[in-house]
mmCIF file of C-alpha atoms in Angstrom:
data_model
loop_
_atom_site.group_PDB
_atom_site.id
_atom_site.type_symbol
_atom_site.label_atom_id
_atom_site.label_comp_id
_atom_site.label_asym_id
_atom_site.label_seq_id
_atom_site.Cartn_x
_atom_site.Cartn_y
_atom_site.Cartn_z
ATOM 1 C CA UNK A 874 0.000 0.000 0.000
ATOM 2 C CA UNK A 875 2.828 2.381 0.872
ATOM 3 C CA UNK A 876 4.552 1.623 -2.423
ATOM 4 C CA UNK A 877 1.356 2.403 -4.346
ATOM 5 C CA UNK A 878 0.977 5.729 -2.538
ATOM 6 C CA UNK A 879 4.626 6.484 -3.211
ATOM 7 C CA UNK A 880 4.260 5.785 -6.940
ATOM 8 C CA UNK A 881 1.083 7.886 -7.127
ATOM 9 C CA UNK A 882 2.816 10.731 -5.316
ATOM 10 C CA UNK A 883 5.705 10.715 -7.785
ATOM 11 C CA UNK A 884 3.293 10.483 -10.730
ATOM 12 C CA UNK A 885 1.247 13.532 -9.741
ATOM 13 C CA UNK A 886 3.257 16.118 -11.764
ATOM 14 C CA UNK A 887 3.004 14.017 -14.928
ATOM 15 C CA UNK A 888 -0.715 13.425 -14.410
ATOM 16 C CA UNK A 889 -1.167 17.191 -14.057
ATOM 17 C CA UNK A 890 0.751 17.764 -17.307
ATOM 18 C CA UNK A 891 -1.438 15.227 -19.132
ATOM 19 C CA UNK A 892 -4.624 16.883 -17.839
ATOM 20 C CA UNK A 893 -3.242 20.268 -18.912
ATOM 21 C CA UNK A 894 -2.744 18.911 -22.435
ATOM 22 C CA UNK A 895 -6.288 17.549 -22.552
ATOM 23 C CA UNK A 896 -7.770 20.850 -21.385
ATOM 24 C CA UNK A 897 -5.587 22.802 -23.825
ATOM 25 C CA UNK A 898 -6.741 20.840 -26.879
ATOM 26 C CA UNK A 899 -10.216 19.584 -25.979
ATOM 27 C CA UNK A 900 -11.785 22.659 -24.342
ATOM 28 C CA UNK A 901 -12.783 25.371 -26.810
ATOM 29 C CA UNK A 902 -10.933 28.713 -26.609
ATOM 30 C CA UNK A 903 -12.814 31.942 -25.958
ATOM 31 C CA UNK A 904 -11.563 33.340 -29.272
ATOM 32 C CA UNK A 905 -10.315 36.599 -27.728
ATOM 33 C CA UNK A 906 -6.675 35.744 -27.158
ATOM 34 C CA UNK A 907 -4.089 36.295 -29.865
ATOM 35 C CA UNK A 908 -3.074 32.999 -31.463
ATOM 36 C CA UNK A 909 0.601 32.112 -31.234
ATOM 37 C CA UNK A 910 2.677 30.165 -33.738
ATOM 38 C CA UNK A 911 3.543 27.526 -31.131
ATOM 39 C CA UNK A 912 1.948 26.182 -27.919
ATOM 40 C CA UNK A 913 4.582 27.813 -25.710
ATOM 41 C CA UNK A 914 2.630 27.077 -22.552
ATOM 42 C CA UNK A 915 2.732 23.346 -23.246
ATOM 43 C CA UNK A 916 6.411 23.540 -24.144
ATOM 44 C CA UNK A 917 7.025 25.084 -20.730
ATOM 45 C CA UNK A 918 5.105 22.264 -19.043
ATOM 46 C CA UNK A 919 7.143 19.705 -20.991
ATOM 47 C CA UNK A 920 10.316 21.420 -19.784
ATOM 48 C CA UNK A 921 9.127 21.185 -16.164
ATOM 49 C CA UNK A 922 8.236 17.511 -16.642
ATOM 50 C CA UNK A 923 11.643 16.804 -18.220
ATOM 51 C CA UNK A 924 13.487 18.454 -15.318
ATOM 52 C CA UNK A 925 11.428 16.471 -12.794
ATOM 53 C CA UNK A 926 12.104 13.232 -14.684
ATOM 54 C CA UNK A 927 15.854 13.931 -14.744
ATOM 55 C CA UNK A 928 15.787 14.575 -10.995
ATOM 56 C CA UNK A 929 13.901 11.302 -10.486
ATOM 57 C CA UNK A 930 16.635 9.451 -12.357
ATOM 58 C CA UNK A 931 19.407 11.176 -10.380
ATOM 59 C CA UNK A 932 17.491 10.512 -7.150
ATOM 60 C CA UNK A 933 17.923 6.777 -7.710
ATOM 61 C CA UNK A 934 21.629 7.216 -6.961
ATOM 62 C CA UNK A 935 21.510 10.222 -4.604
ATOM 63 C CA UNK A 936 19.633 10.010 -1.324
ATOM 64 C CA UNK A 937 19.743 13.757 -0.670
ATOM 65 C CA UNK A 938 18.068 14.563 -3.994
ATOM 66 C CA UNK A 939 15.631 11.694 -3.432
ATOM 67 C CA UNK A 940 14.431 13.200 -0.156
ATOM 68 C CA UNK A 941 14.182 16.646 -1.704
ATOM 69 C CA UNK A 942 12.184 15.521 -4.729
ATOM 70 C CA UNK A 943 9.787 13.472 -2.592
ATOM 71 C CA UNK A 944 9.214 16.513 -0.392
ATOM 72 C CA UNK A 945 8.746 18.937 -3.306
ATOM 73 C CA UNK A 946 6.636 16.771 -5.620
ATOM 74 C CA UNK A 947 3.244 17.974 -4.255
ATOM 75 C CA UNK A 948 4.399 21.599 -4.530
ATOM 76 C CA UNK A 949 5.543 21.110 -8.128
ATOM 77 C CA UNK A 950 2.200 19.509 -8.883
ATOM 78 C CA UNK A 951 0.490 22.515 -7.319
ATOM 79 C CA UNK A 952 2.416 24.866 -9.621
ATOM 80 C CA UNK A 953 1.320 22.902 -12.701
ATOM 81 C CA UNK A 954 -2.300 22.850 -11.501
ATOM 82 C CA UNK A 955 -2.158 26.604 -10.825
ATOM 83 C CA UNK A 956 -0.891 27.220 -14.361
ATOM 84 C CA UNK A 957 -3.640 24.939 -15.668
ATOM 85 C CA UNK A 958 -6.338 26.963 -13.875
ATOM 86 C CA UNK A 959 -4.787 30.265 -14.939
ATOM 87 C CA UNK A 960 -4.576 29.161 -18.552
ATOM 88 C CA UNK A 961 -8.153 27.889 -18.433
ATOM 89 C CA UNK A 962 -9.495 31.167 -17.043
ATOM 90 C CA UNK A 963 -7.607 33.373 -19.506
ATOM 91 C CA UNK A 964 -8.023 31.326 -22.698
ATOM 92 C CA UNK A 965 -11.189 29.277 -22.231
ATOM 93 C CA UNK A 966 -13.459 31.730 -20.378
ATOM 94 C CA UNK A 967 -14.261 35.445 -20.385
ATOM 95 C CA UNK A 968 -14.036 35.911 -16.632
ATOM 96 C CA UNK A 969 -11.095 38.311 -16.946
ATOM 97 C CA UNK A 970 -10.501 41.167 -19.443
ATOM 98 C CA UNK A 971 -8.336 39.799 -22.258
ATOM 99 C CA UNK A 972 -6.431 43.077 -22.611
ATOM 100 C CA UNK A 973 -5.081 42.999 -19.059
ATOM 101 C CA UNK A 974 -4.810 39.217 -18.646
ATOM 102 C CA UNK A 975 -3.038 37.678 -21.665
ATOM 103 C CA UNK A 976 -2.703 33.939 -22.100
ATOM 104 C CA UNK A 977 0.338 32.014 -20.908
ATOM 105 C CA UNK A 978 1.130 31.250 -24.558
ATOM 106 C CA UNK A 979 1.482 34.976 -25.230
ATOM 107 C CA UNK A 980 3.603 35.677 -22.142
ATOM 108 C CA UNK A 981 5.980 32.736 -22.560
ATOM 109 C CA UNK A 982 6.026 33.204 -26.332
ATOM 110 C CA UNK A 983 7.046 36.845 -25.946
ATOM 111 C CA UNK A 984 9.961 35.865 -23.685
ATOM 112 C CA UNK A 985 11.112 33.325 -26.283
ATOM 113 C CA UNK A 986 10.603 35.487 -29.369
ATOM 114 C CA UNK A 987 12.085 38.672 -27.863
ATOM 115 C CA UNK A 988 14.827 36.925 -25.907
ATOM 116 C CA UNK A 989 17.700 38.865 -27.535
ATOM 117 C CA UNK A 990 16.078 42.236 -26.847
ATOM 118 C CA UNK A 991 15.144 41.179 -23.307
ATOM 119 C CA UNK A 992 18.664 39.930 -22.575
ATOM 120 C CA UNK A 993 20.051 43.296 -23.727
ATOM 121 C CA UNK A 994 17.721 45.131 -21.329
ATOM 122 C CA UNK A 995 18.475 42.703 -18.487
ATOM 123 C CA UNK A 996 22.221 43.271 -18.914
ATOM 124 C CA UNK A 997 21.695 47.045 -18.861
ATOM 125 C CA UNK A 998 19.676 46.709 -15.656
ATOM 126 C CA UNK A 999 22.242 44.444 -14.020
ATOM 127 C CA UNK A 1000 25.068 46.825 -14.930
ATOM 128 C CA UNK A 1001 23.240 49.765 -13.347
ATOM 129 C CA UNK A 1002 22.211 47.691 -10.342
ATOM 130 C CA UNK A 1003 25.710 46.347 -9.723
ATOM 131 C CA UNK A 1004 27.327 49.793 -9.914
ATOM 132 C CA UNK A 1005 24.865 51.327 -7.464
ATOM 133 C CA UNK A 1006 24.913 48.265 -5.221
ATOM 134 C CA UNK A 1007 28.716 48.236 -4.883
ATOM 135 C CA UNK A 1008 28.775 51.947 -4.039
ATOM 136 C CA UNK A 1009 25.987 51.496 -1.513
ATOM 137 C CA UNK A 1010 27.586 48.496 0.194
ATOM 138 C CA UNK A 1011 31.021 50.116 0.324
ATOM 139 C CA UNK A 1012 29.885 53.479 1.679
ATOM 140 C CA UNK A 1013 27.298 51.842 3.956
ATOM 141 C CA UNK A 1014 29.870 49.468 5.443
ATOM 142 C CA UNK A 1015 32.390 52.266 6.083
ATOM 143 C CA UNK A 1016 29.707 54.534 7.548
ATOM 144 C CA UNK A 1017 28.368 51.763 9.769
ATOM 145 C CA UNK A 1018 31.882 50.890 10.882
ATOM 146 C CA UNK A 1019 32.588 54.505 11.813
ATOM 147 C CA UNK A 1020 29.263 54.890 13.629
ATOM 148 C CA UNK A 1021 29.604 51.638 15.523
ATOM 149 C CA UNK A 1022 33.248 51.704 16.534
ATOM 150 C CA UNK A 1023 34.110 55.393 16.973
ATOM 151 C CA UNK A 1024 31.801 57.007 19.509
ATOM 152 C CA UNK A 1025 32.783 60.570 18.563
ATOM 153 C CA UNK A 1026 31.919 59.927 14.919
ATOM 154 C CA UNK A 1027 28.649 58.357 16.000
ATOM 155 C CA UNK A 1028 27.835 61.432 18.100
ATOM 156 C CA UNK A 1029 27.854 63.657 15.002
ATOM 157 C CA UNK A 1030 26.737 61.300 12.239
ATOM 158 C CA UNK A 1031 24.105 59.193 13.985
ATOM 159 C CA UNK A 1032 21.453 61.971 14.064
ATOM 160 C CA UNK A 1033 22.109 62.713 10.377
ATOM 161 C CA UNK A 1034 21.774 59.040 9.462
ATOM 162 C CA UNK A 1035 18.539 58.726 11.415
ATOM 163 C CA UNK A 1036 17.167 61.840 9.713
ATOM 164 C CA UNK A 1037 17.866 61.053 6.054
ATOM 165 C CA UNK A 1038 18.045 57.243 6.112
ATOM 166 C CA UNK A 1039 14.312 56.487 6.530
ATOM 167 C CA UNK A 1040 13.317 58.853 3.675
ATOM 168 C CA UNK A 1041 11.992 56.677 0.796
ATOM 169 C CA UNK A 1042 14.477 56.506 -2.057
ATOM 170 C CA UNK A 1043 11.835 57.478 -4.604
ATOM 171 C CA UNK A 1044 11.409 60.820 -2.810
ATOM 172 C CA UNK A 1045 14.970 61.705 -3.855
ATOM 173 C CA UNK A 1046 14.338 61.144 -7.580
ATOM 174 C CA UNK A 1047 13.482 64.783 -8.524
ATOM 175 C CA UNK A 1048 16.425 66.161 -6.551
ATOM 176 C CA UNK A 1049 18.857 63.546 -7.897
ATOM 177 C CA UNK A 1050 17.834 64.147 -11.520
ATOM 178 C CA UNK A 1051 18.320 67.901 -11.141
ATOM 179 C CA UNK A 1052 21.598 67.631 -9.197
ATOM 180 C CA UNK A 1053 23.623 65.003 -11.039
ATOM 181 C CA UNK A 1054 24.985 65.748 -14.528
ATOM 182 C CA UNK A 1055 23.524 62.613 -16.152
ATOM 183 C CA UNK A 1056 20.523 60.373 -15.606
ATOM 184 C CA UNK A 1057 22.845 57.389 -15.211
ATOM 185 C CA UNK A 1058 24.811 58.977 -12.352
ATOM 186 C CA UNK A 1059 21.545 60.011 -10.659
ATOM 187 C CA UNK A 1060 20.223 56.463 -10.913
ATOM 188 C CA UNK A 1061 23.469 55.041 -9.498
ATOM 189 C CA UNK A 1062 23.162 57.415 -6.541
ATOM 190 C CA UNK A 1063 19.535 56.435 -5.891
ATOM 191 C CA UNK A 1064 20.304 52.708 -5.916
ATOM 192 C CA UNK A 1065 23.380 53.275 -3.745
ATOM 193 C CA UNK A 1066 21.270 55.276 -1.290
ATOM 194 C CA UNK A 1067 18.713 52.452 -1.092
ATOM 195 C CA UNK A 1068 21.515 50.034 -0.163
ATOM 196 C CA UNK A 1069 23.490 52.445 2.023
ATOM 197 C CA UNK A 1070 21.002 52.900 4.860
ATOM 198 C CA UNK A 1071 20.250 49.236 5.755
ATOM 199 C CA UNK A 1072 23.937 48.299 5.454
ATOM 200 C CA UNK A 1073 24.931 51.274 7.635
ATOM 201 C CA UNK A 1074 22.257 50.547 10.224
ATOM 202 C CA UNK A 1075 22.967 46.818 10.545
ATOM 203 C CA UNK A 1076 26.762 47.247 10.489
ATOM 204 C CA UNK A 1077 26.731 49.847 13.272
ATOM 205 C CA UNK A 1078 24.196 47.820 15.277
ATOM 206 C CA UNK A 1079 26.287 44.669 14.920
ATOM 207 C CA UNK A 1080 29.452 46.403 16.131
ATOM 208 C CA UNK A 1081 27.692 48.152 19.002
ATOM 209 C CA UNK A 1082 26.264 44.796 20.083
ATOM 210 C CA UNK A 1083 29.728 43.342 20.639
ATOM 211 C CA UNK A 1084 30.618 43.090 24.305
ATOM 212 C CA UNK A 1085 33.103 45.742 25.408
ATOM 213 C CA UNK A 1086 35.117 43.068 27.166
ATOM 214 C CA UNK A 1087 36.212 41.707 23.770
ATOM 215 C CA UNK A 1088 37.873 45.002 22.870
ATOM 216 C CA UNK A 1089 39.348 45.381 26.359
ATOM 217 C CA UNK A 1090 40.938 41.940 26.193
ATOM 218 C CA UNK A 1091 42.314 42.676 22.705
ATOM 219 C CA UNK A 1092 43.684 46.007 23.900
ATOM 220 C CA UNK A 1093 45.277 44.399 26.952
ATOM 221 C CA UNK A 1094 47.061 41.931 24.670
ATOM 222 C CA UNK A 1095 48.478 44.826 22.686
ATOM 223 C CA UNK A 1096 46.111 44.901 19.710
ATOM 224 C CA UNK A 1097 46.064 48.176 17.805
ATOM 225 C CA UNK A 1098 42.880 49.943 16.716
ATOM 226 C CA UNK A 1099 43.192 48.606 13.160
ATOM 227 C CA UNK A 1100 43.722 45.082 14.478
ATOM 228 C CA UNK A 1101 40.650 45.323 16.725
ATOM 229 C CA UNK A 1102 38.552 46.550 13.807
ATOM 230 C CA UNK A 1103 39.731 43.852 11.392
ATOM 231 C CA UNK A 1104 39.897 40.912 13.800
ATOM 232 C CA UNK A 1105 37.283 41.687 16.457
ATOM 233 C CA UNK A 1106 34.679 44.193 15.282
ATOM 234 C CA UNK A 1107 34.116 43.107 11.677
ATOM 235 C CA UNK A 1108 34.087 39.292 12.216
ATOM 236 C CA UNK A 1109 31.718 39.573 15.169
ATOM 237 C CA UNK A 1110 29.389 41.901 13.241
ATOM 238 C CA UNK A 1111 29.329 39.812 10.048
ATOM 239 C CA UNK A 1112 25.864 38.276 10.700
ATOM 240 C CA UNK A 1113 24.370 41.754 11.032
ATOM 241 C CA UNK A 1114 26.320 43.026 8.019
ATOM 242 C CA UNK A 1115 24.951 40.261 5.808
ATOM 243 C CA UNK A 1116 21.458 40.998 7.061
ATOM 244 C CA UNK A 1117 21.942 44.632 6.054
ATOM 245 C CA UNK A 1118 23.177 43.554 2.618
ATOM 246 C CA UNK A 1119 20.066 41.347 2.276
ATOM 247 C CA UNK A 1120 17.744 44.264 3.057
ATOM 248 C CA UNK A 1121 19.801 46.474 0.760
ATOM 249 C CA UNK A 1122 19.533 43.987 -2.093
ATOM 250 C CA UNK A 1123 15.744 43.931 -1.859
ATOM 251 C CA UNK A 1124 15.631 47.747 -1.706
ATOM 252 C CA UNK A 1125 18.015 48.038 -4.659
ATOM 253 C CA UNK A 1126 15.711 46.027 -6.927
ATOM 254 C CA UNK A 1127 12.705 48.137 -5.923
ATOM 255 C CA UNK A 1128 14.686 51.310 -6.595
ATOM 256 C CA UNK A 1129 15.985 49.934 -9.899
ATOM 257 C CA UNK A 1130 12.433 49.509 -11.172
ATOM 258 C CA UNK A 1131 11.515 53.033 -10.032
ATOM 259 C CA UNK A 1132 14.496 54.822 -11.599
ATOM 260 C CA UNK A 1133 14.327 52.912 -14.879
ATOM 261 C CA UNK A 1134 10.737 54.048 -15.290
ATOM 262 C CA UNK A 1135 11.856 57.688 -14.999
ATOM 263 C CA UNK A 1136 13.958 58.761 -17.955
ATOM 264 C CA UNK A 1137 15.870 55.595 -18.855
ATOM 265 C CA UNK A 1138 15.971 54.380 -22.443
ATOM 266 C CA UNK A 1139 16.801 50.757 -21.618
ATOM 267 C CA UNK A 1140 16.557 48.238 -18.819
ATOM 268 C CA UNK A 1141 13.908 45.811 -17.683
ATOM 269 C CA UNK A 1142 12.066 48.518 -15.716
ATOM 270 C CA UNK A 1143 11.977 50.718 -18.824
ATOM 271 C CA UNK A 1144 10.744 47.735 -20.824
ATOM 272 C CA UNK A 1145 7.857 47.104 -18.401
ATOM 273 C CA UNK A 1146 6.861 50.781 -18.492
ATOM 274 C CA UNK A 1147 7.095 50.876 -22.292
ATOM 275 C CA UNK A 1148 4.960 47.770 -22.692
ATOM 276 C CA UNK A 1149 2.354 49.231 -20.333
ATOM 277 C CA UNK A 1150 2.252 52.497 -22.292
ATOM 278 C CA UNK A 1151 1.466 50.644 -25.535
ATOM 279 C CA UNK A 1152 -1.074 48.392 -23.770
ATOM 280 C CA UNK A 1153 0.963 45.203 -24.324
ATOM 281 C CA UNK A 1154 0.393 43.528 -21.001
ATOM 282 C CA UNK A 1155 1.997 40.257 -22.078
ATOM 283 C CA UNK A 1156 5.265 42.233 -22.078
ATOM 284 C CA UNK A 1157 4.474 43.683 -18.647
ATOM 285 C CA UNK A 1158 3.980 40.211 -17.151
ATOM 286 C CA UNK A 1159 7.057 38.882 -18.954
ATOM 287 C CA UNK A 1160 9.166 41.692 -17.475
ATOM 288 C CA UNK A 1161 7.776 41.097 -13.992
ATOM 289 C CA UNK A 1162 8.551 37.378 -14.248
ATOM 290 C CA UNK A 1163 12.120 38.064 -15.362
ATOM 291 C CA UNK A 1164 12.834 40.610 -12.610
ATOM 292 C CA UNK A 1165 11.357 38.221 -10.030
ATOM 293 C CA UNK A 1166 13.628 35.410 -11.245
ATOM 294 C CA UNK A 1167 16.710 37.657 -11.246
ATOM 295 C CA UNK A 1168 15.959 38.992 -7.755
ATOM 296 C CA UNK A 1169 15.373 35.486 -6.404
ATOM 297 C CA UNK A 1170 18.617 34.202 -7.939
ATOM 298 C CA UNK A 1171 20.557 37.171 -6.541
ATOM 299 C CA UNK A 1172 19.262 36.548 -3.029
ATOM 300 C CA UNK A 1173 19.957 32.822 -3.355
ATOM 301 C CA UNK A 1174 23.578 33.550 -4.330
ATOM 302 C CA UNK A 1175 23.870 36.025 -1.442
ATOM 303 C CA UNK A 1176 22.728 33.393 1.056
ATOM 304 C CA UNK A 1177 25.077 30.805 -0.447
ATOM 305 C CA UNK A 1178 27.955 33.220 0.120
ATOM 306 C CA UNK A 1179 26.676 33.928 3.639
ATOM 307 C CA UNK A 1180 26.622 30.211 4.475
ATOM 308 C CA UNK A 1181 30.205 29.869 3.245
ATOM 309 C CA UNK A 1182 31.497 32.908 5.164
ATOM 310 C CA UNK A 1183 29.449 32.293 8.319
ATOM 311 C CA UNK A 1184 29.724 28.525 8.357
ATOM 312 C CA UNK A 1185 28.811 28.373 12.056
ATOM 313 C CA UNK A 1186 25.467 30.077 11.282
ATOM 314 C CA UNK A 1187 24.564 27.973 8.262
ATOM 315 C CA UNK A 1188 20.815 27.456 8.184
ATOM 316 C CA UNK A 1189 20.020 30.008 10.917
ATOM 317 C CA UNK A 1190 18.418 32.284 8.308
ATOM 318 C CA UNK A 1191 16.993 30.354 5.389
ATOM 319 C CA UNK A 1192 16.023 31.546 1.930
#
């Protein structure tokens, strides 16, 4: 009985794909959606099924993957069923306005057919994001270090940080565009500002949370100020620093979308705004999907790095 349940459980994603095919071909379309040259939605389902099948084969020889795939099979089935229901509502019924809710064929097909153009815009966005992010992390780390370790610096800078830090980044857009010589430099500043505050706050908090006895012991043993900063303050504050970088990463993506919709001529945010202006909502959804995937991958990489650097805290904060 257990073996039968196990086989059924593993078969659920493929059963869902088969049902999706039957609904796609046997249920009449509403006639309002634009017809595509290929059934891109079904191709996407076949890709999911192929990946699951490959993992099943690997799981035969790898216990870790076997446990993971058994655990995730119902969730993967749920995703396929959700796509089935969404496709049914948008293409087979008139429950939702066709203009604002395009079919999955149109969304996935647009990503495939405009992949070169989309990749160009994604690279432009990533270049802008990376430049602003690096400035924000660098300045935020140095500011947080100064605020947390040097009390005299904190006396003067802490009130300033508390005053300007909580201001939403988007509120600075008009001032940044009128102050900086180019739109690009203004956008870099805005993204850097979005990253700067959380990194500054968490870095200074992490250093201030270190017991004073640690610095006293280091000083008694003859450690210089630089040595205490590099070997006591920064290592002990690393969990808080990474948390600040995490918050900054999320804020940087939100700011990226905002600044690219204000004067940019390229980038995924510009693309979403452009598609909205010409009432092509399949492009809007495609852009949102791509930025969600990129953001998720970026955070996943960040947490992988965190687990490597803070090996003793691996798994404390999960993503």
